PDB file of C-alpha atoms in Angstrom:
ATOM      1  CA  UNK A   1      47.185  25.016 -82.829  1.00 53.00           C
ATOM      2  CA  UNK A   2      49.848  26.937 -80.886  1.00 58.00           C
ATOM      3  CA  UNK A   3      50.738  30.562 -81.571  1.00 63.00           C
ATOM      4  CA  UNK A   4      54.225  29.700 -82.867  1.00 58.00           C
ATOM      5  CA  UNK A   5      52.753  27.247 -85.365  1.00 61.00           C
ATOM      6  CA  UNK A   6      50.292  29.871 -86.615  1.00 64.00           C
ATOM      7  CA  UNK A   7      53.090  32.393 -87.071  1.00 58.00           C
ATOM      8  CA  UNK A   8      55.172  29.842 -88.975  1.00 60.00           C
ATOM      9  CA  UNK A   9      52.276  28.951 -91.312  1.00 63.00           C
ATOM     10  CA  UNK A  10      51.545  32.608 -91.998  1.00 67.00           C
ATOM     11  CA  UNK A  11      55.217  33.229 -92.719  1.00 61.00           C
ATOM     12  CA  UNK A  12      55.289  30.329 -95.158  1.00 61.00           C
ATOM     13  CA  UNK A  13      52.213  31.619 -96.972  1.00 64.00           C
ATOM     14  CA  UNK A  14      53.720  35.089 -97.140  1.00 57.00           C
ATOM     15  CA  UNK A  15      56.969  33.660 -98.454  1.00 54.00           C
ATOM     16  CA  UNK A  16      55.060  31.782-101.139  1.00 57.00           C
ATOM     17  CA  UNK A  17      53.054  34.837-102.153  1.00 57.00           C
ATOM     18  CA  UNK A  18      56.245  36.883-102.469  1.00 53.00           C
ATOM     19  CA  UNK A  19      57.778  34.229-104.698  1.00 53.00           C
ATOM     20  CA  UNK A  20      54.669  34.207-106.896  1.00 54.00           C
ATOM     21  CA  UNK A  21      54.747  37.971-107.224  1.00 52.00           C
ATOM     22  CA  UNK A  22      58.450  37.879-108.100  1.00 52.00           C
ATOM     23  CA  UNK A  23      57.833  35.221-110.747  1.00 53.00           C
ATOM     24  CA  UNK A  24      54.978  37.241-112.244  1.00 54.00           C
ATOM     25  CA  UNK A  25      57.175  40.329-112.402  1.00 53.00           C
ATOM     26  CA  UNK A  26      59.978  38.374-114.075  1.00 51.00           C
ATOM     27  CA  UNK A  27      57.572  36.935-116.644  1.00 50.00           C
ATOM     28  CA  UNK A  28      56.109  40.367-117.378  1.00 53.00           C
ATOM     29  CA  UNK A  29      59.569  41.873-117.799  1.00 51.00           C
ATOM     30  CA  UNK A  30      60.673  39.112-120.173  1.00 50.00           C
ATOM     31  CA  UNK A  31      57.539  39.412-122.287  1.00 51.00           C
ATOM     32  CA  UNK A  32      57.949  43.183-122.339  1.00 48.00           C
ATOM     33  CA  UNK A  33      61.544  42.936-123.524  1.00 47.00           C
ATOM     34  CA  UNK A  34      60.657  40.431-126.254  1.00 47.00           C
ATOM     35  CA  UNK A  35      57.792  42.416-127.750  1.00 47.00           C
ATOM     36  CA  UNK A  36      59.592  45.777-127.420  1.00 44.00           C
ATOM     37  CA  UNK A  37      56.324  47.711-127.465  1.00 45.00           C
ATOM     38  CA  UNK A  38      56.337  51.440-126.796  1.00 45.00           C
ATOM     39  CA  UNK A  39      55.909  52.289-123.128  1.00 50.00           C
ATOM     40  CA  UNK A  40      52.656  53.981-122.227  1.00 47.00           C
ATOM     41  CA  UNK A  41      52.209  55.503-118.793  1.00 48.00           C
ATOM     42  CA  UNK A  42      48.795  55.848-117.331  1.00 49.00           C
ATOM     43  CA  UNK A  43      48.541  57.542-113.965  1.00 48.00           C
ATOM     44  CA  UNK A  44      45.024  56.230-113.382  1.00 48.00           C
ATOM     45  CA  UNK A  45      46.168  52.578-113.527  1.00 51.00           C
ATOM     46  CA  UNK A  46      49.464  53.012-111.596  1.00 53.00           C
ATOM     47  CA  UNK A  47      47.913  54.540-108.503  1.00 60.00           C
ATOM     48  CA  UNK A  48      45.627  51.581-107.541  1.00 60.00           C
ATOM     49  CA  UNK A  49      48.462  49.094-108.019  1.00 71.00           C
ATOM     50  CA  UNK A  50      50.779  51.117-105.811  1.00 74.00           C
ATOM     51  CA  UNK A  51      48.124  51.427-103.135  1.00 76.00           C
ATOM     52  CA  UNK A  52      47.479  47.671-103.202  1.00 76.00           C
ATOM     53  CA  UNK A  53      51.199  46.944-102.810  1.00 75.00           C
ATOM     54  CA  UNK A  54      51.473  49.339 -99.869  1.00 76.00           C
ATOM     55  CA  UNK A  55      48.419  47.768 -98.224  1.00 77.00           C
ATOM     56  CA  UNK A  56      49.869  44.278 -98.732  1.00 74.00           C
ATOM     57  CA  UNK A  57      53.186  45.399 -97.239  1.00 73.00           C
ATOM     58  CA  UNK A  58      51.388  46.754 -94.172  1.00 74.00           C
ATOM     59  CA  UNK A  59      49.512  43.455 -93.728  1.00 74.00           C
ATOM     60  CA  UNK A  60      52.721  41.412 -93.973  1.00 73.00           C
ATOM     61  CA  UNK A  61      54.767  43.752 -91.803  1.00 76.00           C
ATOM     62  CA  UNK A  62      54.212  41.728 -88.635  1.00 77.00           C
ATOM     63  CA  UNK A  63      55.372  38.535 -90.384  1.00 77.00           C
ATOM     64  CA  UNK A  64      58.636  40.009 -91.690  1.00 79.00           C
ATOM     65  CA  UNK A  65      60.759  38.918 -88.677  1.00 81.00           C
ATOM     66  CA  UNK A  66      59.427  35.359 -88.830  1.00 80.00           C
ATOM     67  CA  UNK A  67      60.072  35.288 -92.566  1.00 78.00           C
ATOM     68  CA  UNK A  68      63.644  36.476 -92.108  1.00 78.00           C
ATOM     69  CA  UNK A  69      64.286  33.817 -89.484  1.00 79.00           C
ATOM     70  CA  UNK A  70      62.803  31.156 -91.750  1.00 78.00           C
ATOM     71  CA  UNK A  71      64.926  32.265 -94.713  1.00 76.00           C
ATOM     72  CA  UNK A  72      68.031  32.286 -92.543  1.00 73.00           C
ATOM     73  CA  UNK A  73      67.243  28.796 -91.288  1.00 71.00           C
ATOM     74  CA  UNK A  74      66.483  27.324 -94.726  1.00 73.00           C
ATOM     75  CA  UNK A  75      69.220  29.110 -96.626  1.00 68.00           C
ATOM     76  CA  UNK A  76      72.231  28.496 -94.402  1.00 61.00           C
ATOM     77  CA  UNK A  77      74.393  25.397 -94.242  1.00 60.00           C
ATOM     78  CA  UNK A  78      75.436  25.735 -90.622  1.00 60.00           C
ATOM     79  CA  UNK A  79      73.921  23.799 -87.762  1.00 58.00           C
ATOM     80  CA  UNK A  80      71.076  25.710 -86.049  1.00 58.00           C
ATOM     81  CA  UNK A  81      71.686  27.154 -82.612  1.00 64.00           C
ATOM     82  CA  UNK A  82      69.102  24.943 -80.945  1.00 66.00           C
ATOM     83  CA  UNK A  83      71.081  21.749 -81.766  1.00 67.00           C
ATOM     84  CA  UNK A  84      73.418  21.015 -78.827  1.00 71.00           C
ATOM     85  CA  UNK A  85      77.047  20.232 -79.497  1.00 73.00           C
ATOM     86  CA  UNK A  86      78.141  16.620 -78.965  1.00 73.00           C
ATOM     87  CA  UNK A  87      80.020  15.732 -75.824  1.00 78.00           C
ATOM     88  CA  UNK A  88      83.642  15.239 -76.836  1.00 80.00           C
ATOM     89  CA  UNK A  89      85.759  13.282 -74.366  1.00 82.00           C
ATOM     90  CA  UNK A  90      89.201  14.741 -73.770  1.00 84.00           C
ATOM     91  CA  UNK A  91      91.947  13.334 -75.990  1.00 84.00           C
ATOM     92  CA  UNK A  92      95.072  11.863 -74.439  1.00 88.00           C
ATOM     93  CA  UNK A  93      98.297  13.837 -74.693  1.00 91.00           C
ATOM     94  CA  UNK A  94     100.131  11.002 -76.443  1.00 92.00           C
ATOM     95  CA  UNK A  95      97.464  10.614 -79.112  1.00 91.00           C
ATOM     96  CA  UNK A  96      97.233  14.350 -79.639  1.00 91.00           C
ATOM     97  CA  UNK A  97     101.024  14.588 -80.023  1.00 93.00           C
ATOM     98  CA  UNK A  98     100.969  11.726 -82.548  1.00 92.00           C
ATOM     99  CA  UNK A  99      98.248  13.405 -84.615  1.00 92.00           C
ATOM    100  CA  UNK A 100     100.134  16.682 -84.519  1.00 93.00           C
ATOM    101  CA  UNK A 101     103.334  14.982 -85.664  1.00 92.00           C
ATOM    102  CA  UNK A 102     101.608  13.251 -88.605  1.00 90.00           C
ATOM    103  CA  UNK A 103      99.837  16.489 -89.536  1.00 91.00           C
ATOM    104  CA  UNK A 104     103.143  18.355 -89.644  1.00 92.00           C
ATOM    105  CA  UNK A 105     104.644  15.627 -91.825  1.00 90.00           C
ATOM    106  CA  UNK A 106     101.676  15.856 -94.187  1.00 88.00           C
ATOM    107  CA  UNK A 107     102.053  19.631 -94.454  1.00 90.00           C
ATOM    108  CA  UNK A 108     105.718  19.136 -95.350  1.00 90.00           C
ATOM    109  CA  UNK A 109     104.686  16.812 -98.218  1.00 88.00           C
ATOM    110  CA  UNK A 110     105.742  13.501 -96.677  1.00 87.00           C
ATOM    111  CA  UNK A 111     104.086  10.370 -98.056  1.00 87.00           C
ATOM    112  CA  UNK A 112     104.146   7.286 -95.884  1.00 82.00           C
ATOM    113  CA  UNK A 113     103.448   4.865 -98.759  1.00 84.00           C
ATOM    114  CA  UNK A 114     106.304   6.183-100.875  1.00 85.00           C
ATOM    115  CA  UNK A 115     108.671   6.025 -97.905  1.00 83.00           C
ATOM    116  CA  UNK A 116     107.625   2.458 -97.233  1.00 80.00           C
ATOM    117  CA  UNK A 117     108.135   1.434-100.868  1.00 81.00           C
ATOM    118  CA  UNK A 118     111.643   2.927-100.881  1.00 84.00           C
ATOM    119  CA  UNK A 119     112.599   1.076 -97.723  1.00 82.00           C
ATOM    120  CA  UNK A 120     114.757  -2.009 -98.257  1.00 80.00           C
ATOM    121  CA  UNK A 121     112.977  -3.852 -95.466  1.00 75.00           C
ATOM    122  CA  UNK A 122     109.797  -3.804 -97.535  1.00 76.00           C
ATOM    123  CA  UNK A 123     111.536  -5.937-100.188  1.00 78.00           C
ATOM    124  CA  UNK A 124     112.313  -8.607 -97.612  1.00 79.00           C
ATOM    125  CA  UNK A 125     110.280 -11.784 -98.343  1.00 79.00           C
ATOM    126  CA  UNK A 126     109.883 -12.344 -94.586  1.00 83.00           C
ATOM    127  CA  UNK A 127     108.349  -8.923 -94.020  1.00 81.00           C
ATOM    128  CA  UNK A 128     104.981 -10.434 -93.174  1.00 83.00           C
ATOM    129  CA  UNK A 129     106.411 -12.424 -90.295  1.00 85.00           C
ATOM    130  CA  UNK A 130     108.432  -9.409 -89.219  1.00 84.00           C
ATOM    131  CA  UNK A 131     105.343  -7.172 -89.175  1.00 84.00           C
ATOM    132  CA  UNK A 132     103.344  -9.756 -87.225  1.00 87.00           C
ATOM    133  CA  UNK A 133     106.065 -10.015 -84.619  1.00 88.00           C
ATOM    134  CA  UNK A 134     106.604  -6.264 -84.522  1.00 88.00           C
ATOM    135  CA  UNK A 135     102.929  -5.463 -84.001  1.00 87.00           C
ATOM    136  CA  UNK A 136     102.516  -8.418 -81.608  1.00 87.00           C
ATOM    137  CA  UNK A 137      99.601  -9.867 -83.513  1.00 85.00           C
ATOM    138  CA  UNK A 138      98.074 -13.235 -82.697  1.00 83.00           C
ATOM    139  CA  UNK A 139      97.370 -14.953 -86.005  1.00 81.00           C
ATOM    140  CA  UNK A 140      95.384 -17.711 -84.334  1.00 80.00           C
ATOM    141  CA  UNK A 141      93.334 -15.266 -82.276  1.00 78.00           C
ATOM    142  CA  UNK A 142      89.844 -14.000 -82.991  1.00 79.00           C
ATOM    143  CA  UNK A 143      87.526 -11.224 -81.897  1.00 78.00           C
ATOM    144  CA  UNK A 144      84.606 -13.620 -81.569  1.00 80.00           C
ATOM    145  CA  UNK A 145      83.666 -15.516 -78.444  1.00 78.00           C
ATOM    146  CA  UNK A 146      85.304 -18.820 -77.716  1.00 76.00           C
ATOM    147  CA  UNK A 147      83.666 -21.743 -79.463  1.00 73.00           C
ATOM    148  CA  UNK A 148      81.428 -23.809 -77.227  1.00 74.00           C
ATOM    149  CA  UNK A 149      80.304 -27.119 -78.784  1.00 68.00           C
ATOM    150  CA  UNK A 150      77.663 -27.546 -76.070  1.00 72.00           C
ATOM    151  CA  UNK A 151      75.672 -24.703 -77.652  1.00 74.00           C
ATOM    152  CA  UNK A 152      75.156 -26.675 -80.862  1.00 74.00           C
ATOM    153  CA  UNK A 153      71.884 -28.418 -81.501  1.00 75.00           C
ATOM    154  CA  UNK A 154      71.616 -32.177 -81.752  1.00 75.00           C
ATOM    155  CA  UNK A 155      71.061 -32.099 -85.507  1.00 74.00           C
ATOM    156  CA  UNK A 156      74.414 -30.322 -85.980  1.00 78.00           C
ATOM    157  CA  UNK A 157      76.381 -33.475 -85.149  1.00 80.00           C
ATOM    158  CA  UNK A 158      77.134 -36.300 -87.603  1.00 85.00           C
ATOM    159  CA  UNK A 159      74.731 -38.682 -85.884  1.00 87.00           C
ATOM    160  CA  UNK A 160      72.017 -36.063 -85.710  1.00 86.00           C
ATOM    161  CA  UNK A 161      72.432 -35.268 -89.401  1.00 87.00           C
ATOM    162  CA  UNK A 162      72.224 -38.971 -90.310  1.00 90.00           C
ATOM    163  CA  UNK A 163      69.022 -39.392 -88.283  1.00 90.00           C
ATOM    164  CA  UNK A 164      67.514 -36.289 -89.842  1.00 90.00           C
ATOM    165  CA  UNK A 165      68.358 -37.508 -93.354  1.00 92.00           C
ATOM    166  CA  UNK A 166      66.880 -40.928 -92.636  1.00 93.00           C
ATOM    167  CA  UNK A 167      63.718 -39.345 -91.271  1.00 92.00           C
ATOM    168  CA  UNK A 168      63.332 -37.171 -94.349  1.00 93.00           C
ATOM    169  CA  UNK A 169      63.947 -40.179 -96.615  1.00 94.00           C
ATOM    170  CA  UNK A 170      61.147 -42.134 -94.906  1.00 93.00           C
ATOM    171  CA  UNK A 171      58.776 -39.190 -95.174  1.00 93.00           C
ATOM    172  CA  UNK A 172      59.620 -38.779 -98.850  1.00 92.00           C
ATOM    173  CA  UNK A 173      59.067 -42.483 -99.563  1.00 91.00           C
ATOM    174  CA  UNK A 174      55.713 -42.459 -97.757  1.00 90.00           C
ATOM    175  CA  UNK A 175      54.615 -39.335 -99.587  1.00 88.00           C
ATOM    176  CA  UNK A 176      55.673 -40.783-102.926  1.00 86.00           C
ATOM    177  CA  UNK A 177      53.799 -44.036-102.244  1.00 85.00           C
ATOM    178  CA  UNK A 178      50.658 -42.100-101.355  1.00 82.00           C
ATOM    179  CA  UNK A 179      50.965 -40.091-104.553  1.00 75.00           C
ATOM    180  CA  UNK A 180      51.300 -43.216-106.715  1.00 72.00           C
ATOM    181  CA  UNK A 181      48.132 -44.701-105.207  1.00 67.00           C
ATOM    182  CA  UNK A 182      46.128 -41.651-106.113  1.00 66.00           C
ATOM    183  CA  UNK A 183      47.496 -41.339-109.618  1.00 60.00           C
ATOM    184  CA  UNK A 184      45.569 -42.653-112.635  1.00 64.00           C
ATOM    185  CA  UNK A 185      47.438 -45.335-114.533  1.00 65.00           C
ATOM    186  CA  UNK A 186      47.360 -45.261-118.329  1.00 68.00           C
ATOM    187  CA  UNK A 187      47.964 -48.250-120.651  1.00 67.00           C
ATOM    188  CA  UNK A 188      48.705 -48.447-124.331  1.00 71.00           C
ATOM    189  CA  UNK A 189      45.782 -49.162-126.631  1.00 70.00           C
ATOM    190  CA  UNK A 190      45.149 -52.657-128.092  1.00 65.00           C
ATOM    191  CA  UNK A 191      42.607 -55.448-128.409  1.00 64.00           C
ATOM    192  CA  UNK A 192      41.948 -58.608-126.442  1.00 62.00           C
ATOM    193  CA  UNK A 193      41.570 -62.003-128.117  1.00 63.00           C
ATOM    194  CA  UNK A 194      38.281 -63.682-127.304  1.00 59.00           C
ATOM    195  CA  UNK A 195      38.077 -67.379-126.421  1.00 58.00           C
ATOM    196  CA  UNK A 196      36.625 -69.555-129.192  1.00 56.00           C
ATOM    197  CA  UNK A 197      32.988 -70.498-128.665  1.00 55.00           C
ATOM    198  CA  UNK A 198      30.542 -72.939-130.255  1.00 53.00           C
ATOM    199  CA  UNK A 199      28.839 -70.126-132.094  1.00 50.00           C
ATOM    200  CA  UNK A 200      32.021 -69.242-133.948  1.00 50.00           C
ATOM    201  CA  UNK A 201      32.845 -72.916-134.742  1.00 51.00           C
ATOM    202  CA  UNK A 202      29.412 -73.945-136.033  1.00 53.00           C
ATOM    203  CA  UNK A 203      29.357 -72.049-139.267  1.00 56.00           C
ATOM    204  CA  UNK A 204      26.462 -72.663-141.650  1.00 54.00           C
ATOM    205  CA  UNK A 205      27.514 -74.889-144.504  1.00 52.00           C
ATOM    206  CA  UNK A 206      27.220 -73.446-147.908  1.00 56.00           C
ATOM    207  CA  UNK A 207      26.649 -75.477-151.120  1.00 59.00           C
ATOM    208  CA  UNK A 208      29.984 -74.570-152.647  1.00 74.00           C
ATOM    209  CA  UNK A 209      31.847 -75.719-149.598  1.00 78.00           C
ATOM    210  CA  UNK A 210      30.055 -79.089-149.514  1.00 80.00           C
ATOM    211  CA  UNK A 211      30.775 -79.705-153.198  1.00 82.00           C
ATOM    212  CA  UNK A 212      34.439 -78.962-152.681  1.00 83.00           C
ATOM    213  CA  UNK A 213      34.613 -81.425-149.779  1.00 82.00           C
ATOM    214  CA  UNK A 214      32.901 -84.194-151.795  1.00 83.00           C
ATOM    215  CA  UNK A 215      35.233 -83.616-154.716  1.00 83.00           C
ATOM    216  CA  UNK A 216      38.236 -83.817-152.451  1.00 84.00           C
ATOM    217  CA  UNK A 217      37.038 -87.170-151.081  1.00 83.00           C
ATOM    218  CA  UNK A 218      36.618 -88.608-154.555  1.00 83.00           C
ATOM    219  CA  UNK A 219      40.106 -87.538-155.541  1.00 83.00           C
ATOM    220  CA  UNK A 220      41.530 -89.081-152.402  1.00 82.00           C
ATOM    221  CA  UNK A 221      39.735 -92.386-153.043  1.00 80.00           C
ATOM    222  CA  UNK A 222      40.923 -92.445-156.629  1.00 77.00           C
ATOM    223  CA  UNK A 223      44.506 -91.910-155.588  1.00 77.00           C
ATOM    224  CA  UNK A 224      44.333 -94.561-152.884  1.00 74.00           C
ATOM    225  CA  UNK A 225      43.262 -97.351-155.314  1.00 72.00           C
ATOM    226  CA  UNK A 226      46.009 -99.753-156.325  1.00 68.00           C
ATOM    227  CA  UNK A 227      47.120 -99.632-159.909  1.00 64.00           C
ATOM    228  CA  UNK A 228      46.225-102.680-162.103  1.00 62.00           C
ATOM    229  CA  UNK A 229      49.078-104.296-164.024  1.00 54.00           C
TER     230      UNK A 229
END
């Protein structure tokens, strides 16, 4: 660490210690004023404190100049001396005369906006065109570089955009088809009718069923007989 840096650090520590001592003294004074206790002087206790303060002042004596410089640097609002002034190019005589003229008008209380509002020319509906012609402005001009269509990319043209859209459409269709193949298809619940088999047709005949069939045959034969006159 360089010597200047050491001096600066010591000055900062001394500055901090002085602030702490000032704060302690302020606190002690405020507490003393609030309590309003009777003052008692003791020569035996005042002498060591005074000697300690004098010894501390002797130790910090060599840092006083650095502390003063630091306080002056931190407490002032002006630019330090070590910062060089900016290089100012000389102003033209015409511009300086114009600034001086406007400054004198401002000191006299002249207001350009009020003067312009009182002017009859300002109420002219063609004032815009008049101002453009007076200031020699190019309405169709621009501060940007001249447009060069050769600098555009191929996808900036109508054909390039159409090809890019078609390419993206094909990619989207292919991606969607691949997604549908991987997806699991769900169907609504139901049952499936089974084809009739010989097992279902050949039911075991029961006695009640056979009796009903025989009775039906007898009734049919009785009805089919011709009636005797």
